[in-house]
Coordinates of C-alpha atoms and ligand atoms in Angstrom, one line a residue:
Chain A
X725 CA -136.1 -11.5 -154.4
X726 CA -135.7 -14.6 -156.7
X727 CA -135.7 -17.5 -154.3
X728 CA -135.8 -21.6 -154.6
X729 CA -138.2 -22.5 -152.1
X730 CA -138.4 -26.0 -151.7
X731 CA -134.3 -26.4 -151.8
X732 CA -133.7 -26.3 -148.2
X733 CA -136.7 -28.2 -147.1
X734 CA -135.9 -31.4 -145.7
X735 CA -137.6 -34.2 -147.5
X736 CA -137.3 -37.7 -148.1
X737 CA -136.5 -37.0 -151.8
X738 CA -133.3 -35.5 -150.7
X739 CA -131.6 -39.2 -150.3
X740 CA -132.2 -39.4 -154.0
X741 CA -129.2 -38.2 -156.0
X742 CA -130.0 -35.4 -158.3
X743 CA -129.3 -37.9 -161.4
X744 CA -132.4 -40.7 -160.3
X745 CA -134.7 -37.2 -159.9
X746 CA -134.2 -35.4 -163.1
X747 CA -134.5 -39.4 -164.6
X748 CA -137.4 -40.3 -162.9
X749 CA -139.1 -37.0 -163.6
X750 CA -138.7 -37.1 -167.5
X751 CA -139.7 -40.3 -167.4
X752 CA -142.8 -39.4 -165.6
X753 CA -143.7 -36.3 -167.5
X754 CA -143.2 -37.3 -170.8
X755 CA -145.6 -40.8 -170.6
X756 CA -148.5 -38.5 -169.1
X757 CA -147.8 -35.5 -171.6
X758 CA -148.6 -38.1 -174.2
X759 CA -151.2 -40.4 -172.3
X760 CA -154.9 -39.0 -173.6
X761 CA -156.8 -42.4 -171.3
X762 CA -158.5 -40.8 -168.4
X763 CA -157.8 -44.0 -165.8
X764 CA -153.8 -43.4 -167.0
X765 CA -154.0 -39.9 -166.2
X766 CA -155.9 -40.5 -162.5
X767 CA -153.1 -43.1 -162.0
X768 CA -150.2 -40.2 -162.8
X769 CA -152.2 -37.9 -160.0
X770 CA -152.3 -40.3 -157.7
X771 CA -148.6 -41.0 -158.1
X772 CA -147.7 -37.6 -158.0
X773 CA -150.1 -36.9 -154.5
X774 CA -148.0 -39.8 -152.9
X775 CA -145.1 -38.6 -154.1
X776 CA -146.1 -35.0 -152.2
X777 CA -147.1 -37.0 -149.3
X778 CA -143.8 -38.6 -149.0
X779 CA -141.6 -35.7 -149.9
X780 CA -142.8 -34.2 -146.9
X781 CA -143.0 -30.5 -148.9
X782 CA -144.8 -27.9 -147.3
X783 CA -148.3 -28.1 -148.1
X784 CA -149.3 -24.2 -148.1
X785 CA -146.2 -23.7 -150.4
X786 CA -147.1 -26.3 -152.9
X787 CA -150.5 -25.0 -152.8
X788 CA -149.4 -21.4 -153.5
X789 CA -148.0 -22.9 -156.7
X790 CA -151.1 -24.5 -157.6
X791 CA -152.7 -21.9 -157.0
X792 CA -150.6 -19.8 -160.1
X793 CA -151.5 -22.4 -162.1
X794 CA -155.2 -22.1 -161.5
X795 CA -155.9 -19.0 -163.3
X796 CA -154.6 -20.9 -166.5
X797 CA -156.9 -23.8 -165.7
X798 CA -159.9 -21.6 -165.4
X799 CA -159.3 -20.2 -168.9
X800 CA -159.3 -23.5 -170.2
X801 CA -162.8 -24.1 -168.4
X802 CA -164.2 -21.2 -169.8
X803 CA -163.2 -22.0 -173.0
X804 CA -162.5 -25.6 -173.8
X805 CA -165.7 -27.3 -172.8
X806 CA -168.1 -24.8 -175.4
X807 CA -165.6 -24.7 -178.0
X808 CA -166.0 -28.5 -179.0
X809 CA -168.3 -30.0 -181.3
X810 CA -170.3 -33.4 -179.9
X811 CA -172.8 -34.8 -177.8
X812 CA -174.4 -31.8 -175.6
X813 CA -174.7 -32.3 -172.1
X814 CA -175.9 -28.7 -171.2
X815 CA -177.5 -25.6 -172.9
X816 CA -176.7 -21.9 -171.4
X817 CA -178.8 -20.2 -173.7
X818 CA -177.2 -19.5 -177.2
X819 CA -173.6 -21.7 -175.6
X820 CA -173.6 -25.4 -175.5
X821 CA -171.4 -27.4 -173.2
X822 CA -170.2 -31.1 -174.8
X823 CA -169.1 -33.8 -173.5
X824 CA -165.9 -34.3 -175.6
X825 CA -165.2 -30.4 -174.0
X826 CA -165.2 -31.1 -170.9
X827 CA -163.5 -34.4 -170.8
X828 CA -160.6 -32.3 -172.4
X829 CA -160.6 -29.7 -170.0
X830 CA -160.4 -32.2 -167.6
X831 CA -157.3 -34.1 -169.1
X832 CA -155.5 -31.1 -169.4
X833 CA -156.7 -30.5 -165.5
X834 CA -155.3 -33.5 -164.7
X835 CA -151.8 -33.4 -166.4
X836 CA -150.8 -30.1 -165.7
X837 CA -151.5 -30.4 -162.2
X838 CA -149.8 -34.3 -162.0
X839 CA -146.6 -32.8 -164.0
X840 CA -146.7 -29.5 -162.0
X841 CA -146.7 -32.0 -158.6
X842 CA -144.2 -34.1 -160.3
X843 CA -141.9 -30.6 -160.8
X844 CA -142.3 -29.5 -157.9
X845 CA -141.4 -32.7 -155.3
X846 CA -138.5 -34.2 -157.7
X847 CA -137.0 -31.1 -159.4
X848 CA -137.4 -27.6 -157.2
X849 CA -135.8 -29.6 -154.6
X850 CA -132.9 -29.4 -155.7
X851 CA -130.7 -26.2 -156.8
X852 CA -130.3 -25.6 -160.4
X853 CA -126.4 -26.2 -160.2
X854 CA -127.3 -29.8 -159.4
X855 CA -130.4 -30.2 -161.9
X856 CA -128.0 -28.6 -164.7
X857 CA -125.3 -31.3 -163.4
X858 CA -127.8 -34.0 -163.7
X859 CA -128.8 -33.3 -167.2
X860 CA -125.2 -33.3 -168.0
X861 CA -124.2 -36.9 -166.7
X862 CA -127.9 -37.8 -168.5
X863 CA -126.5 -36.5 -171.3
X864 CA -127.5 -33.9 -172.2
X865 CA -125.7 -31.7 -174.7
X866 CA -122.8 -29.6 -173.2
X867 CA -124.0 -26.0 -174.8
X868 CA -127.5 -26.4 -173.2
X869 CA -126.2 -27.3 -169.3
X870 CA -124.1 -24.4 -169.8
X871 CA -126.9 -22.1 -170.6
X872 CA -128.6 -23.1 -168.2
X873 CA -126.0 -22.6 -165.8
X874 CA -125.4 -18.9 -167.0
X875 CA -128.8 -18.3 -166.9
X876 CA -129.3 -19.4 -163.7
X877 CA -125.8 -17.3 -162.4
X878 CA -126.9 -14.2 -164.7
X879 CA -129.9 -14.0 -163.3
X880 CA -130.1 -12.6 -160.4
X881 CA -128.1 -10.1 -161.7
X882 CA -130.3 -9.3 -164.0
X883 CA -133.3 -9.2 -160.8
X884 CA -130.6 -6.8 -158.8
X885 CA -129.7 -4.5 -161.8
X886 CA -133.4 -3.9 -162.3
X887 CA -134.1 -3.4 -158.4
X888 CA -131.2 -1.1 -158.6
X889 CA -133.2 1.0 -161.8
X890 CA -136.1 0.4 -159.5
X891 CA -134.3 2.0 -156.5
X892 CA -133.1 5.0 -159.0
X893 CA -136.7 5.8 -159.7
X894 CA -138.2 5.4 -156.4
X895 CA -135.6 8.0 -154.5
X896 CA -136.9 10.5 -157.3
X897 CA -140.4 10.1 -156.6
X898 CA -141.7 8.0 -159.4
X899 CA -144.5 6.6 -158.2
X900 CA -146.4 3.6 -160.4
X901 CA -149.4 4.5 -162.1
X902 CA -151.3 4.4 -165.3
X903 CA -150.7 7.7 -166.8
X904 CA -148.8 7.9 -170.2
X905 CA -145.7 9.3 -168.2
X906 CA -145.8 6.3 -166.0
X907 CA -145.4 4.3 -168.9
X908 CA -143.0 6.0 -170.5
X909 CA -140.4 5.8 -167.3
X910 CA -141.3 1.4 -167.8
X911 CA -140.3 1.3 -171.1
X912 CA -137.3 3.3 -170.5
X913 CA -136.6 1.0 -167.2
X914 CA -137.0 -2.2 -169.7
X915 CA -135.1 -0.7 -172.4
X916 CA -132.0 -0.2 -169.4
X917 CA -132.2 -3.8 -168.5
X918 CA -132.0 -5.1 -171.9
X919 CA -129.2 -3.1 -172.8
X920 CA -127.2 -3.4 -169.8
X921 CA -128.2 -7.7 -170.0
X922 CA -126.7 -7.2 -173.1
X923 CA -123.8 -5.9 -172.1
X924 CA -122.8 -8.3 -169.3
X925 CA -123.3 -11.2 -171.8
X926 CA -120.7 -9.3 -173.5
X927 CA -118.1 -8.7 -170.8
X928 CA -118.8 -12.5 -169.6
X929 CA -118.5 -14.0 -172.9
X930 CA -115.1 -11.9 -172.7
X931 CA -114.2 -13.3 -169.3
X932 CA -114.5 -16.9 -170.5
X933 CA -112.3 -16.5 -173.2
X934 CA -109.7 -15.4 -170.8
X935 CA -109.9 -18.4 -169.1
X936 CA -109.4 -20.4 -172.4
X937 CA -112.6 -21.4 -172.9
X938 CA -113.4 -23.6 -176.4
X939 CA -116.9 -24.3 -175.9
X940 CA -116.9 -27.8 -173.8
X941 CA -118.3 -28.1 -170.5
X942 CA -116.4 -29.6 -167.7
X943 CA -118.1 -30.9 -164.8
X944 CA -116.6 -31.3 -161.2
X945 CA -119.7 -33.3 -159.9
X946 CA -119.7 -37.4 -159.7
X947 CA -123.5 -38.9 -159.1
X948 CA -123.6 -42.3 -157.2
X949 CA -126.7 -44.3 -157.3
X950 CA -127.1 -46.1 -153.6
X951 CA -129.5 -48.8 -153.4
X952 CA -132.5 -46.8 -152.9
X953 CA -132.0 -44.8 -156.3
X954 CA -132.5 -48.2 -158.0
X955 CA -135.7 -49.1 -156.2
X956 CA -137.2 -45.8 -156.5
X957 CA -136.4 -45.9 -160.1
X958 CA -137.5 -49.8 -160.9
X959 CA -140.8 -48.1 -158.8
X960 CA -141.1 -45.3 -161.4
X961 CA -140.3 -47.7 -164.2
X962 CA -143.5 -49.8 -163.1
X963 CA -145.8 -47.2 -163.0
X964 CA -144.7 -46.1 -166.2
X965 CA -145.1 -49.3 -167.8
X966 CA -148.6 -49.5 -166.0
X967 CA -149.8 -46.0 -167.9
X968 CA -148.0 -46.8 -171.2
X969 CA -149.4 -50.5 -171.4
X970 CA -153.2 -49.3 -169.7
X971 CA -152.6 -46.2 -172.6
X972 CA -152.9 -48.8 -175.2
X973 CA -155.1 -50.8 -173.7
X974 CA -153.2 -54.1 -173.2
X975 CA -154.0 -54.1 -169.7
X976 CA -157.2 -52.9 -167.6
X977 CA -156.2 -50.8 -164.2
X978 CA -158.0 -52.2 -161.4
X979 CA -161.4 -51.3 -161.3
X980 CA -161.2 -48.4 -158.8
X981 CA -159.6 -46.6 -161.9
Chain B
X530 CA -87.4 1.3 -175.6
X531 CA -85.0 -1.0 -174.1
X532 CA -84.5 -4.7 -175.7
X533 CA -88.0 -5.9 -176.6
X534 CA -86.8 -8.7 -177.7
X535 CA -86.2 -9.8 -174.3
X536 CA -89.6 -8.8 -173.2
X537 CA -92.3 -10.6 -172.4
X538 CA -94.6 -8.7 -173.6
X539 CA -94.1 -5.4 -176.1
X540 CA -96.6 -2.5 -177.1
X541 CA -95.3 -1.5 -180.5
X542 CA -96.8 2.0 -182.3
X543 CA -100.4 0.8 -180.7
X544 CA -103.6 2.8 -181.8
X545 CA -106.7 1.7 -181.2
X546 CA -110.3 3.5 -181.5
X547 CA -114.0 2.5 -181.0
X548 CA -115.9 2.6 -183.7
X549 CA -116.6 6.1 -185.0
X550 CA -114.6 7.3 -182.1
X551 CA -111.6 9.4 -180.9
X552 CA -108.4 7.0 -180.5
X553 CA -108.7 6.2 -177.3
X554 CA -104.9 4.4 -177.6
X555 CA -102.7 6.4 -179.5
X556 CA -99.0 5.1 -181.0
X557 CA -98.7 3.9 -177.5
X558 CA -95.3 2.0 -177.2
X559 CA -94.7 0.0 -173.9
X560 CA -93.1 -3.0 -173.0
X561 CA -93.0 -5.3 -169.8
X562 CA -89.8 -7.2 -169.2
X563 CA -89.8 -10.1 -166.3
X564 CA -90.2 -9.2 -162.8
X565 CA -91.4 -5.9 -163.5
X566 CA -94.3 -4.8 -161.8
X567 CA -95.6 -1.5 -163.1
X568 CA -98.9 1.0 -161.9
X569 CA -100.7 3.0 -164.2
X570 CA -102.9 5.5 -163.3
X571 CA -105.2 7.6 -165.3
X572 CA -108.3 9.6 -164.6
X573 CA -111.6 7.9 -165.5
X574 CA -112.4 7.5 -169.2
X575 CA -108.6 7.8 -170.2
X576 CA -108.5 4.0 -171.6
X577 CA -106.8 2.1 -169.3
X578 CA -109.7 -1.0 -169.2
X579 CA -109.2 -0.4 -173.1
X580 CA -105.6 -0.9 -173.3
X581 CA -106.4 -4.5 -171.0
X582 CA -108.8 -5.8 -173.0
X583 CA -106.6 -4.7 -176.3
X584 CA -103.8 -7.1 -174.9
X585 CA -105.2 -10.2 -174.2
X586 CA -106.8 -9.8 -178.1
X587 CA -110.6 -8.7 -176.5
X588 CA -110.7 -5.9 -178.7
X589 CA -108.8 -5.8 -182.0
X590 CA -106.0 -2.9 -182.4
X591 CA -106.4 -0.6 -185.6
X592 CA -102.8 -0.2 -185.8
X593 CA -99.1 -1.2 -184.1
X594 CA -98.3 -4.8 -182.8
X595 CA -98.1 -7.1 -180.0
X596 CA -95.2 -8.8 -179.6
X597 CA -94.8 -11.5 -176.8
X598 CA -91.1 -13.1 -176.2
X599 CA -90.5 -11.8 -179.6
X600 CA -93.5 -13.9 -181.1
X601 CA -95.7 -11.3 -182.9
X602 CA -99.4 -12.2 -181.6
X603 CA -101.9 -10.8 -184.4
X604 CA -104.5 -14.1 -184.8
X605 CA -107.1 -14.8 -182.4
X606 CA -105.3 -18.5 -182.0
X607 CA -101.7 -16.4 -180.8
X608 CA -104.2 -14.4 -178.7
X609 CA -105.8 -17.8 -177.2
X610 CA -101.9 -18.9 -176.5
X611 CA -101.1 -15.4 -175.0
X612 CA -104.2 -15.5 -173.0
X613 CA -103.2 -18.8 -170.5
X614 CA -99.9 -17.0 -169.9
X615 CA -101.7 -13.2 -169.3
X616 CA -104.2 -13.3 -166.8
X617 CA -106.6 -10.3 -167.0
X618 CA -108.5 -9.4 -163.5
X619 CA -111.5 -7.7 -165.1
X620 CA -112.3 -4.0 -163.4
X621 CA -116.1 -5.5 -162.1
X622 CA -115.4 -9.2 -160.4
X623 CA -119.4 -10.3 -161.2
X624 CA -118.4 -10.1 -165.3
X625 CA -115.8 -12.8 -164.1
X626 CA -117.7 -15.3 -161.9
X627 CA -120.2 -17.1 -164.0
X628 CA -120.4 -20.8 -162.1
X629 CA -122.3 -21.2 -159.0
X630 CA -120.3 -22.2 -156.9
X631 CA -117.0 -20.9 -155.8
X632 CA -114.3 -24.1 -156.5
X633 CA -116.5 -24.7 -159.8
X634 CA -115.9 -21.4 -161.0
X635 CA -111.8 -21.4 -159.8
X636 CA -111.6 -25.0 -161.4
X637 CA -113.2 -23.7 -164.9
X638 CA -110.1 -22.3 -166.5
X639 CA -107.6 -25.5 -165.5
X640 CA -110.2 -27.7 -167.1
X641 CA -110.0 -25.3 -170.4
X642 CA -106.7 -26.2 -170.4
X643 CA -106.9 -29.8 -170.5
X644 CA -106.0 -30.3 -166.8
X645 CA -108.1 -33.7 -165.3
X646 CA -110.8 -33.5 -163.0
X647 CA -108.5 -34.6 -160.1
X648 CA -105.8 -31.7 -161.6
X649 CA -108.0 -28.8 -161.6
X650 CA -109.7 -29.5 -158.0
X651 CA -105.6 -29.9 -156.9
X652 CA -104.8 -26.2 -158.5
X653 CA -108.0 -24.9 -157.4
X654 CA -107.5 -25.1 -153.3
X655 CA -104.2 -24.6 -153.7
X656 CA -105.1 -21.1 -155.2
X657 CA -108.0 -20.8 -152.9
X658 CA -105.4 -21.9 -149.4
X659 CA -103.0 -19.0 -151.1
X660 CA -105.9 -16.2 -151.1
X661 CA -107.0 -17.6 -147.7
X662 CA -110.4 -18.5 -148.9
X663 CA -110.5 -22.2 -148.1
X664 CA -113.5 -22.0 -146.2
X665 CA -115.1 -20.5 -149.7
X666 CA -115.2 -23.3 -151.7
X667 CA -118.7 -24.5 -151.8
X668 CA -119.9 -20.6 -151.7
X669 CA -122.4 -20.0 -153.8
X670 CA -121.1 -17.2 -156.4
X671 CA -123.6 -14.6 -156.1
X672 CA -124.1 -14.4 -152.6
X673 CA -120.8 -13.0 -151.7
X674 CA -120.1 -9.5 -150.8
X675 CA -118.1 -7.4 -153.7
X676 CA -114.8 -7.6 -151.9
X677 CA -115.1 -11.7 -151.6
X678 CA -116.0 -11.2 -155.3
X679 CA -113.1 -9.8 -156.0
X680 CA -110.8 -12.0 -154.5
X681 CA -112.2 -15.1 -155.7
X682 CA -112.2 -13.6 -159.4
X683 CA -108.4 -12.5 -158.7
X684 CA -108.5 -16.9 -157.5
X685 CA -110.2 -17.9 -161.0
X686 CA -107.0 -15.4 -162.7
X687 CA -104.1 -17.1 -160.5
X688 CA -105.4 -20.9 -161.5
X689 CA -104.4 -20.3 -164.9
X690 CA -101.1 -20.4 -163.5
X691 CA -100.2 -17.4 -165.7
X692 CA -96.9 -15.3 -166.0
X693 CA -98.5 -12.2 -166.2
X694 CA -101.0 -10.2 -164.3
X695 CA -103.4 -7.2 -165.3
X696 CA -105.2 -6.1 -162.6
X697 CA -107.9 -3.6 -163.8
X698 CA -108.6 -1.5 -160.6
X699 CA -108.5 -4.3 -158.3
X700 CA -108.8 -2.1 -155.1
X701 CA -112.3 -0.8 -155.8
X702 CA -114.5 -1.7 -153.4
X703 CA -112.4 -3.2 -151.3
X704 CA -112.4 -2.5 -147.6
X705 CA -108.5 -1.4 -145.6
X706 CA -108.0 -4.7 -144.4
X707 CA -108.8 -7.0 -147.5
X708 CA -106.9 -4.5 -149.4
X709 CA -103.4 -4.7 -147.1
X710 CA -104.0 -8.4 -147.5
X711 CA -104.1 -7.8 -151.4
X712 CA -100.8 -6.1 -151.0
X713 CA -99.1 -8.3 -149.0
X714 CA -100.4 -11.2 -151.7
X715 CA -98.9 -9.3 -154.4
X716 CA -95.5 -8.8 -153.1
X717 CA -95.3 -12.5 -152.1
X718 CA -95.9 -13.4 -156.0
X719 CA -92.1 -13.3 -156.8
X720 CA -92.0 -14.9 -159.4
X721 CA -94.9 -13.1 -161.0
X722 CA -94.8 -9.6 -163.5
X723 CA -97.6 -7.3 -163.1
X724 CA -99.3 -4.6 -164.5
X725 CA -101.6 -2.6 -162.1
X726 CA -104.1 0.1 -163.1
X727 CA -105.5 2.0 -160.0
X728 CA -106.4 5.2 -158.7
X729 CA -105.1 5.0 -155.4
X730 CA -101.0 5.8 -155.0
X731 CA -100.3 4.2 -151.6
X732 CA -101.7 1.1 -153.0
X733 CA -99.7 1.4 -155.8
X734 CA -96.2 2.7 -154.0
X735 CA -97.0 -0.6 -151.9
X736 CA -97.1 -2.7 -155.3
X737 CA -95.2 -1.5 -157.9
X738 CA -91.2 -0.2 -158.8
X739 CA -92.7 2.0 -161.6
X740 CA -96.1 4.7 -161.6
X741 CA -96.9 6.2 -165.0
X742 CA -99.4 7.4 -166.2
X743 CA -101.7 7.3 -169.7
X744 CA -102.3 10.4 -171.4
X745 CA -103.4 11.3 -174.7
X746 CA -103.1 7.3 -175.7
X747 CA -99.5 6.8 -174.8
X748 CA -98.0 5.7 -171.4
X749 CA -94.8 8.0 -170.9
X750 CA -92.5 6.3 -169.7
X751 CA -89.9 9.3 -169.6
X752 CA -92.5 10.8 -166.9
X753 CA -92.2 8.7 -164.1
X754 CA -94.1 9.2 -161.0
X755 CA -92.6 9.8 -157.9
X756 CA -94.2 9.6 -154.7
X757 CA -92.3 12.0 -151.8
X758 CA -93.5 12.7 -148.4
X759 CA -92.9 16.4 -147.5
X760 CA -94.6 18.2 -145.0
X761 CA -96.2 22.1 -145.1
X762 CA -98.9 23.8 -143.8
X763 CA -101.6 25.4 -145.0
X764 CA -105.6 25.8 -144.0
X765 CA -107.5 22.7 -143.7
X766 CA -104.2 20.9 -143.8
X767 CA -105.2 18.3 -141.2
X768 CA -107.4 17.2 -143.9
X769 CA -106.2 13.7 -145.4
X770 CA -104.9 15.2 -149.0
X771 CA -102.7 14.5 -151.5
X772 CA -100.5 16.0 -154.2
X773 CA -99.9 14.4 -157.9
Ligands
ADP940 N1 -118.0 -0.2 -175.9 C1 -117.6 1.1 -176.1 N2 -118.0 1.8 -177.2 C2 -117.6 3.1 -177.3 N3 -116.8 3.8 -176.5 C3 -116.4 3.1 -175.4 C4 -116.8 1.8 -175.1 N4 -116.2 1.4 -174.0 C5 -115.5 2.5 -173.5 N5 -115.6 3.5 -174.4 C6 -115.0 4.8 -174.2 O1 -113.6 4.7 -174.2 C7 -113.0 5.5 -173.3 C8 -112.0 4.7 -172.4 O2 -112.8 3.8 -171.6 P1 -112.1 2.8 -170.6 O3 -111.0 2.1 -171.2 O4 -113.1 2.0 -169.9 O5 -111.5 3.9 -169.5 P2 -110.9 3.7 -168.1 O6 -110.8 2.2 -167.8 O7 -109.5 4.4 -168.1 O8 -111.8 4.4 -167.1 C9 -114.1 6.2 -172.5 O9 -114.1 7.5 -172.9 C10 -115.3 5.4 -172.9 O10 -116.4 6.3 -173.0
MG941 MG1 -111.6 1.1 -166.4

């Protein structure tokens, strides 16, 4: 099954409205997708470690996700740090590891796995009704909330009509494998889902008209910021300014960093 | 025929086929005056969704016309107008429910048709108190069983506020009790007219003034069905059966 994890954990965050989380997390994600200054990227890990820590999430659950992410990471170690010309800090026989390699394998370390912690305490907290919500009253253009919120409702048909093909195969013995016939009965399974996906987009596309729909998105949902979504966002706002202005180098970080 | 222009809604000489298909509608002529509330049953197959989706302007007819309070309804605009006034409860209740939530998904269509935000959340628990699913609210769509399903899509129909109801086999699934409540629901809708298409007579005799059925395309309308208790005896005649 298809489930949101960290929604019905309880967590500090949770006093937040969905509105200050989806902010703060754009915010967040898109200074350190464009920050390239290793102190500016330490700073965005630590951030995002307190921010775990005071979430409260589950620690083996967050780790799990990590944990997905890490055989992307090692592909980038086996690749980045021998694919860059520069100075060479270490020879492997015919390969050559460089020092410009390896410091971007370890800036792309370092922001996925800030913007990944950053996801994961601000935004899987919360269910994706309420994210899509939040982009809206950010915003966000109408068509796009509503796909999302299709998606999200579609989906899980989608999971159950293919356990349901699953199911169909299973009582008649099909048992996964590698041989040709094995992959014959996927394809066809695939082919089912796509067709019958298509289908339902059909008959819902159908239903919506019935209900006089003209392509605008309503929402039922009001967001009001309490004090603490203002000092959590003039917090977010600081550290921000921190990475942008240590990113261009107007300021020095202390010298821990 | 009797007096279509007082109907409000008229079949006229309706055909209709899928693409490179038999006609699955065929110079159907039918008409639905107010108050009437009218079953149709039909084995599988025989186009009964079809003949739904053809009136609310889902599918377009090859030939005949559609005429509503003597208003002929041919572009997709009439078909939009038609559509707030002829609310179509859709054979499988998950096509229907597309919003996460319960009230979200009842409020949708009331805020399609202009209503405020304070409006459409007034409509929407009244609906909601009606079908005695209060408690339902802040349900999340897709976790409810399929008879819930069904009666919070037939919730999502009645906010509309429409005139008419086509209810596309809205017993399947259901369980005996949510089902005598369904009855009991429909014959409390006075002021409502309804066209039912099921496979199940008593629910039907418990509905409707008028059974026909659709055959060949058409609905006959000279071939009424009736329902008469009589009793006999043959072998295996404790068995629950039934004669058409
Ligand atoms: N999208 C489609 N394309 C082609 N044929 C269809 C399509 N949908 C239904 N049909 C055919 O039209 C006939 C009537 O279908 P339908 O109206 O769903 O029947 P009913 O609701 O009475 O069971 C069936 O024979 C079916 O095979
Ligand atoms: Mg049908």
């Amino acid at each position: 099954m298809l489930q949101e994890t960290f929604i019905s954990q309880k967590s500090l965050i949770l006093g937040l409205t969905p509105r200050t989380r989806t902010l703060a997390a754009i915010i967040f994600v898109s200074v350190i997708a464009l920050s390239n200054e290793l102190p500016v990227l330490l700073l965005a890990l630590g951030a995002a470690l307190l921010l775990v820590s005071v979430a409260g999430l589950d620690f083996r659950q967050v780790g799990r996700r990590l944990l997905v992410l890490s055989g992307f990471l090692l592909l980038i170690w086996l690749i980045l740090p021998f694919t860059y010309q520069g100075e060479i800090v270490w020879r492997i026989s015919f390969l050559s590891v460089t020092q410009p390699g390896l410091m971007a394998a370890t800036r792309l370390t370092l922001k996925t796995c800030s913007m990944l912690l950053i996801f994961l305490t601000l935004i899987s907290t919360m269910s994706t009704a309420d994210l899509a919500h939040a982009l809206h009253s950010l915003k966000m253009p109408a068509k796009l909330v509503l796909l999302l919120l299709i998606t999200y409702r579609y989906i899980f048909l989608i999971e159950e009509e293919l356990q349901t093909l699953q199911r169909a195969a299973k009582v008649r013995n099909f048992k996964p494998g590698t041989t040709l016939h094995c992959y014959r009965t996927y394809a066809y399974l695939l082919g089912m889902l796509f067709v019958r996906a298509a289908e339902r987009a059909q008959r819902v596309h159908q239903a919506m008209l019935c209900r006089a729909f003209n392509g605008r998105f309503h929402s039922l949902r009001e967001y009001h910021n309490r004090s603490q979504d203002y000092y959590f966002l003039a917090l977010v706002t600081i550290i921000a300014l921190m990475m942008i202005l240590r990113e261009w180098k107007i300021i020095t970080l202390p010298t821990l960093l | 025929m009797h007096k279509p222009h007082s109907a409000i809604l008229s079949l006229q000489k309706l055909s209709f086929n899928y693409p490179n298909g038999p006609a699955i509608i065929n110079n159907l002529d039918f008409s639905l005056e107010k108050g009437d509330r009218i079953g149709i049953t039909a084995p599988n197959g025989n186009g009964k969704s079809t003949l739904f989706h053809l009136i609310v302007g889902l599918l377009k007819t090859s030939s005949g016309r559609i005429v509503c309070e003597g208003l002929e309804i041919s572009k997709e605009e009439d078909f939009r107008q038609l559509r707030r006034r002829v609310g179509l409860l859709f054979q499988n209740a998950d096509d229907q429910l597309f919003f996460p939530t319960v009230l979200e998904d009842v409020a949708f269509g009331p805020l399609n048709l202009g209503k405020s935000k304070e409006e459409a959340l007034a409509v929407s628990h009244q609906v909601l108190q009606r079908l005695d699913l209060t408690g339902f609210a802040d349900r999340i769509t897709f976790k409810l069983s399929g008879g819930e399903k069904k009666l919070v899509a037939l919730a999502t129909v009645l906010a509309m506020e429409p005139d008419v109801l086509l209810l596309d086999e809205p017993t399947a699934g259901l369980d005996h009790n949510t089902k005598l409540r369904l009855i009991e629901l429909l014959n409390d809708f006075t002021d409502l007219s309804y066209l039912i298409v099921s496979h199940e007579f008593d629910f039907l005799t418990a509905t409707t003034n008028h059974i026909y059925t659709l055959e060949n395309g058409t609905i006959n309308v000279e071939e009424e069905l009736h329902i008469h208790h009589h009793e006999h005896a043959h072998i295996s005649g404790k068995q629950p059966h039934r004669h058409i």
